[in-house]
mmCIF file of C-alpha atoms in Angstrom:
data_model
loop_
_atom_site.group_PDB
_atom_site.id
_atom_site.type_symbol
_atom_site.label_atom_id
_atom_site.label_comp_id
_atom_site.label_asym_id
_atom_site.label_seq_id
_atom_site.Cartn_x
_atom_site.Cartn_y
_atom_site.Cartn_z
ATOM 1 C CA UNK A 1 -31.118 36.036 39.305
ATOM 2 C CA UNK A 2 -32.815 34.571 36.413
ATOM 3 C CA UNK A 3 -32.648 35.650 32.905
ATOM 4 C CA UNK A 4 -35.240 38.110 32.118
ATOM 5 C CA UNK A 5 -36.478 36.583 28.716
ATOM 6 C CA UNK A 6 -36.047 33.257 29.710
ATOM 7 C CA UNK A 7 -38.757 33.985 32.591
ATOM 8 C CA UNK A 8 -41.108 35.696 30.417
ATOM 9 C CA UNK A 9 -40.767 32.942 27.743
ATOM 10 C CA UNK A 10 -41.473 29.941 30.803
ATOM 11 C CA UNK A 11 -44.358 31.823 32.081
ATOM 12 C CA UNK A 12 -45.966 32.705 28.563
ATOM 13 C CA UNK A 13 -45.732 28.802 27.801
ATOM 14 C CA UNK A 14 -46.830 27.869 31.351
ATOM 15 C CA UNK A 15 -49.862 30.187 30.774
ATOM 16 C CA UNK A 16 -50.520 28.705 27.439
ATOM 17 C CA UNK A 17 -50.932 25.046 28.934
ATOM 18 C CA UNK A 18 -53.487 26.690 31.167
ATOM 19 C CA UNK A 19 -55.365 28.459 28.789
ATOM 20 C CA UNK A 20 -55.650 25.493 26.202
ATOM 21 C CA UNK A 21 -55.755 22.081 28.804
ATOM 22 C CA UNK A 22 -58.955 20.591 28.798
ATOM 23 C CA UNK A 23 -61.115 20.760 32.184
ATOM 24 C CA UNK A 24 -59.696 17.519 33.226
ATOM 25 C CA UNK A 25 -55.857 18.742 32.757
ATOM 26 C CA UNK A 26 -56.401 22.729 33.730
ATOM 27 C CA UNK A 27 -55.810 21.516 37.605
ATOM 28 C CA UNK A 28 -52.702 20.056 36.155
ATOM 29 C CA UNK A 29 -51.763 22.892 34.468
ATOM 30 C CA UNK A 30 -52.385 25.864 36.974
ATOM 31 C CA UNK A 31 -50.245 23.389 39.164
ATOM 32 C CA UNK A 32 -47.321 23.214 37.335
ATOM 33 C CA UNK A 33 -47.607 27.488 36.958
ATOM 34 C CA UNK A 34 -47.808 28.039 40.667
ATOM 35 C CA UNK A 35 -45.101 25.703 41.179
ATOM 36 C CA UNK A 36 -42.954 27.404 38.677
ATOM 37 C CA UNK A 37 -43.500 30.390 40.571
ATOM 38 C CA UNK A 38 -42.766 28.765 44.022
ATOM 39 C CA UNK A 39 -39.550 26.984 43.074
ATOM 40 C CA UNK A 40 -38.032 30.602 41.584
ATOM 41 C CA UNK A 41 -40.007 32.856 44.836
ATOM 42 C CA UNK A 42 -38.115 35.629 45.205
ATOM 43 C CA UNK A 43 -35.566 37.180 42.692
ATOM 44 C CA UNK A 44 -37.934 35.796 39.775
ATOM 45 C CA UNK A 45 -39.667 38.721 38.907
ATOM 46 C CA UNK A 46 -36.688 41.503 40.596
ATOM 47 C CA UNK A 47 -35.197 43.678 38.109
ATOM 48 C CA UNK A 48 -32.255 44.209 39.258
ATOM 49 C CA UNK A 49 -31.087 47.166 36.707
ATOM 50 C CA UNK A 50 -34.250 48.809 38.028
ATOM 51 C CA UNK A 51 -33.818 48.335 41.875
ATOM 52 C CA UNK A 52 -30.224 48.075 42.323
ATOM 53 C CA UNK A 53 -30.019 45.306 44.961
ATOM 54 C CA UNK A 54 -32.498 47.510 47.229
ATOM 55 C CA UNK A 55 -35.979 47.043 46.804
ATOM 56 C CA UNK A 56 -37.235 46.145 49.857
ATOM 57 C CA UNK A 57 -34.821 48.411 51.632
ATOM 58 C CA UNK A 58 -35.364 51.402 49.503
ATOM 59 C CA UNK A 59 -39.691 50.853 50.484
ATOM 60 C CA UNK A 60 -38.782 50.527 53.828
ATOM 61 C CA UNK A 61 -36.556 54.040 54.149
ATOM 62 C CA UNK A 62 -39.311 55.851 52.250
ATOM 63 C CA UNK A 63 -42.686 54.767 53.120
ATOM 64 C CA UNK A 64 -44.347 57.022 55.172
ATOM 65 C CA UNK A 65 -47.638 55.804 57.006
ATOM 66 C CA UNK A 66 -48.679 59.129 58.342
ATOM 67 C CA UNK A 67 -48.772 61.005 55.062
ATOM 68 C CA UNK A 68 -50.053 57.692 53.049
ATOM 69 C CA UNK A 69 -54.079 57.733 52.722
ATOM 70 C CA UNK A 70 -56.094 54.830 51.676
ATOM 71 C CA UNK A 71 -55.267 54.792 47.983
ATOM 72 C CA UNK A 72 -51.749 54.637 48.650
ATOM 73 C CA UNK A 73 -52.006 52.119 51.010
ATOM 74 C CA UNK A 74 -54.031 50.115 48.215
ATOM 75 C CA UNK A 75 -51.394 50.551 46.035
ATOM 76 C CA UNK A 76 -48.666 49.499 47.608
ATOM 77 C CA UNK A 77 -50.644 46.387 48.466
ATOM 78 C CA UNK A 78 -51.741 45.717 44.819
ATOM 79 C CA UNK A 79 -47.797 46.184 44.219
ATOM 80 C CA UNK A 80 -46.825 44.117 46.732
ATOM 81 C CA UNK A 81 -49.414 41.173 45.843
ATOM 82 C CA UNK A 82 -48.849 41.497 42.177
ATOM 83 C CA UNK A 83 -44.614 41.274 42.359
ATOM 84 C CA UNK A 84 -44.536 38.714 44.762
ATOM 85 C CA UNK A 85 -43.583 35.371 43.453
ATOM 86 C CA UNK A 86 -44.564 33.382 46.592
ATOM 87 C CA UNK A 87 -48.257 35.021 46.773
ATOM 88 C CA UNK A 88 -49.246 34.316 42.835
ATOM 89 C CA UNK A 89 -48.076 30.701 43.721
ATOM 90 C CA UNK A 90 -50.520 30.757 46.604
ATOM 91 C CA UNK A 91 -53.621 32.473 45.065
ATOM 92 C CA UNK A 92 -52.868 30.443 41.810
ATOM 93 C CA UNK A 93 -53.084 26.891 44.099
ATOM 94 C CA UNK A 94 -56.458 28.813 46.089
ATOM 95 C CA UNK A 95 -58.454 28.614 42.859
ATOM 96 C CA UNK A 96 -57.234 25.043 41.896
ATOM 97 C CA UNK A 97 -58.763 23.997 45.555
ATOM 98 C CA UNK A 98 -61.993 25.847 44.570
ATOM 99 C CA UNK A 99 -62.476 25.521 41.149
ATOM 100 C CA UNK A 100 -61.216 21.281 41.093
ATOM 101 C CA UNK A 101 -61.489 20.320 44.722
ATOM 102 C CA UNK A 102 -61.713 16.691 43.229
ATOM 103 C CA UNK A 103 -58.588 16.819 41.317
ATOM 104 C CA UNK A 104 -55.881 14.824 43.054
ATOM 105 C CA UNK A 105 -54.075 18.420 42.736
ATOM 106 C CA UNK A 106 -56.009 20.177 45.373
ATOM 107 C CA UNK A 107 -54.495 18.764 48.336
ATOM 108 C CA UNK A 108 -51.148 19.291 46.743
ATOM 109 C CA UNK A 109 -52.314 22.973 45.766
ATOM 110 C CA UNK A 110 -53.814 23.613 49.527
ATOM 111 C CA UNK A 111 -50.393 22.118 51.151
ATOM 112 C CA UNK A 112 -48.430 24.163 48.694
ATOM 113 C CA UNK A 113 -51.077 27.754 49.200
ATOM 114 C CA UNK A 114 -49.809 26.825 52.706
ATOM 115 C CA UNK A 115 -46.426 26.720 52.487
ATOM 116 C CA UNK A 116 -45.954 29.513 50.577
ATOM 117 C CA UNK A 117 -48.594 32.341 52.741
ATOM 118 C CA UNK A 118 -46.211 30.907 55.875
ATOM 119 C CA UNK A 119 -42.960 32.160 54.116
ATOM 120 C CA UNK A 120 -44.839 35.174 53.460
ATOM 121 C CA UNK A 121 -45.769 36.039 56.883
ATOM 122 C CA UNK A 122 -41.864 36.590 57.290
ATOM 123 C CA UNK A 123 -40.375 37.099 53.979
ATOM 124 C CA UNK A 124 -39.592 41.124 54.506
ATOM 125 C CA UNK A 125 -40.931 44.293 56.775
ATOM 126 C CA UNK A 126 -43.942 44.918 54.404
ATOM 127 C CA UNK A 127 -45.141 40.955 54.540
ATOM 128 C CA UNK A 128 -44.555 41.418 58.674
ATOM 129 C CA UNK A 129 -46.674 44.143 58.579
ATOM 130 C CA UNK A 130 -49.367 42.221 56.336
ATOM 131 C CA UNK A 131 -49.057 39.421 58.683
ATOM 132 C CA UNK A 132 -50.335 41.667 61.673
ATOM 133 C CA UNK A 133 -53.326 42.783 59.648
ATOM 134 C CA UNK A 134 -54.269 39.083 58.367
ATOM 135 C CA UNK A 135 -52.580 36.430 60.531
ATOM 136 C CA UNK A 136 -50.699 34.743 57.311
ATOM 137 C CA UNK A 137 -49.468 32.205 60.110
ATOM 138 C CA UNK A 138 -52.815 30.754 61.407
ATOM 139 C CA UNK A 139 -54.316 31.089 57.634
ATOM 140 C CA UNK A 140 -51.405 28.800 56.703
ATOM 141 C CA UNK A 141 -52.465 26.417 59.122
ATOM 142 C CA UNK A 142 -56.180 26.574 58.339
ATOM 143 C CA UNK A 143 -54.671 25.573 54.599
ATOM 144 C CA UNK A 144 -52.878 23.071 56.542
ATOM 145 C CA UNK A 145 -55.906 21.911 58.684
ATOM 146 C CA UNK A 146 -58.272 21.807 55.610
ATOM 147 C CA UNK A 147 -55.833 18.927 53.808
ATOM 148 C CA UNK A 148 -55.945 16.580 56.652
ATOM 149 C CA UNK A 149 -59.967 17.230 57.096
ATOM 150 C CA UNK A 150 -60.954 17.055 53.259
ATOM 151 C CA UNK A 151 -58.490 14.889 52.076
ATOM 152 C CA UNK A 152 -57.161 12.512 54.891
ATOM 153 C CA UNK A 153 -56.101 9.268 53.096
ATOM 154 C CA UNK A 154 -53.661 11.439 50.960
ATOM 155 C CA UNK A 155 -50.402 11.187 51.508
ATOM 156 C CA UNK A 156 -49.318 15.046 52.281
ATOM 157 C CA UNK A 157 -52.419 14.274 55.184
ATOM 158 C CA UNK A 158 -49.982 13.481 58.249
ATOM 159 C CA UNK A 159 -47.444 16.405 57.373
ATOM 160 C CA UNK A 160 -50.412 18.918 57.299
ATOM 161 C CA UNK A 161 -51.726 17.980 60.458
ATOM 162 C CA UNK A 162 -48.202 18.337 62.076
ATOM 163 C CA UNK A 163 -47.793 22.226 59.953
ATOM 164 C CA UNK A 164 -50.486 23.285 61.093
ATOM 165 C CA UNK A 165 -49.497 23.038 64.851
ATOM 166 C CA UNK A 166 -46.148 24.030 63.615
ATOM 167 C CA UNK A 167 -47.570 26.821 61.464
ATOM 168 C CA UNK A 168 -49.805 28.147 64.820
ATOM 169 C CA UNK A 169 -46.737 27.909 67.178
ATOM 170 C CA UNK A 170 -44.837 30.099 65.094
ATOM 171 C CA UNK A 171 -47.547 33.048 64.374
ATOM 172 C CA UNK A 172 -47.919 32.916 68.478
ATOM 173 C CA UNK A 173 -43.697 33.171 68.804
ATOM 174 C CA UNK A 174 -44.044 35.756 65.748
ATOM 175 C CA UNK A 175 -46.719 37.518 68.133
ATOM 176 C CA UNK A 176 -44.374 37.710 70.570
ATOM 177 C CA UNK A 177 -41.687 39.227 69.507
ATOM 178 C CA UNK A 178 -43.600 41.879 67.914
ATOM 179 C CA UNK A 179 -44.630 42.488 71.371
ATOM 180 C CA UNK A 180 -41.476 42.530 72.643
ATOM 181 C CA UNK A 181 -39.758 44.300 70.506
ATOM 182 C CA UNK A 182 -37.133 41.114 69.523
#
């Protein structure tokens, strides 16, 4: 568990550097906020005072799919997306990737967007489910796929290419199970 204020005080600064680096050292920046938020993933932004150790437990117990309609389901996504420290890492390294596909970050930020949808396609019941709808394994490996293509002398260029086979052979074993029932 991480103190509360100390979080909100490491993100506002972290934000900050964003906001105010110049175009050359925003990649730099937006880096060092997704990894802040990759290296702390899960308990970073848990209350526990407000979820008593039970979060994904007490969704589980209590969702109900056949009375939910669309909005619900759209807000439980938007909840889900928005509290998860593991997907704002990923969609934070996404945009460096777009928006500075030059920077020497962006194979660093596609390995690490990577890396962190993988964990998601497994991190808890609600992520599973997401992972059925979107395939979080093979779009890890796409990530994966896309650093050894676009940026093959770098150095994270071998481990990609061996992740993203990795990444595919355990969406299919995922698969699998689900079909299973292991």
């Amino acid at each position: 568990m991480y103190d509360p204020m100390e979080t909100a005080n490491d993100l506002i600064k972290l934000r900050d550097a964003v906001a105010s680096a110049s175009s050359d050292a925003k990649a730099s920046a937006m880096y060092d906020l997704a990894s802040y938020y990759y290296s702390h993933r899960n308990l970073l932004l848990y209350n526990a005072a407000l979820w008593d150790g039970s979060r994904n437990w007490m969704f589980g117990a209590s969702w109900n799919a056949k009375v939910a309609d669309g909005g619900d389901n759209l807000a439980v996504q938007a909840h889900h997306y928005e509290h998860e420290a593991l997907y704002r890492a990923r969609k934070i390294c996404l945009g460096i990737a777009q928006t500075y596909p030059k920077s020497s970050f962006a194979p660093k930020a596609l390995y690490r967007a990577a890396t962190a949808g993988r964990r998601l396609a497994n991190f808890n019941g609600w992520w599973r489910d997401r992972n059925k709808v979107q395939d979080l394994y093979e779009d890890a490996a796409k990530l994966m796929d896309r650093v050894a293509a676009e940026y093959p002398t770098d150095a994270l260029a071998k481990n990609a290419r061996k992740y993203a086979k990795v990444f595919r052979d355990e969406g299919k074993g995922a698969e699998q199970s689900s079909m299973f029932g292991r």
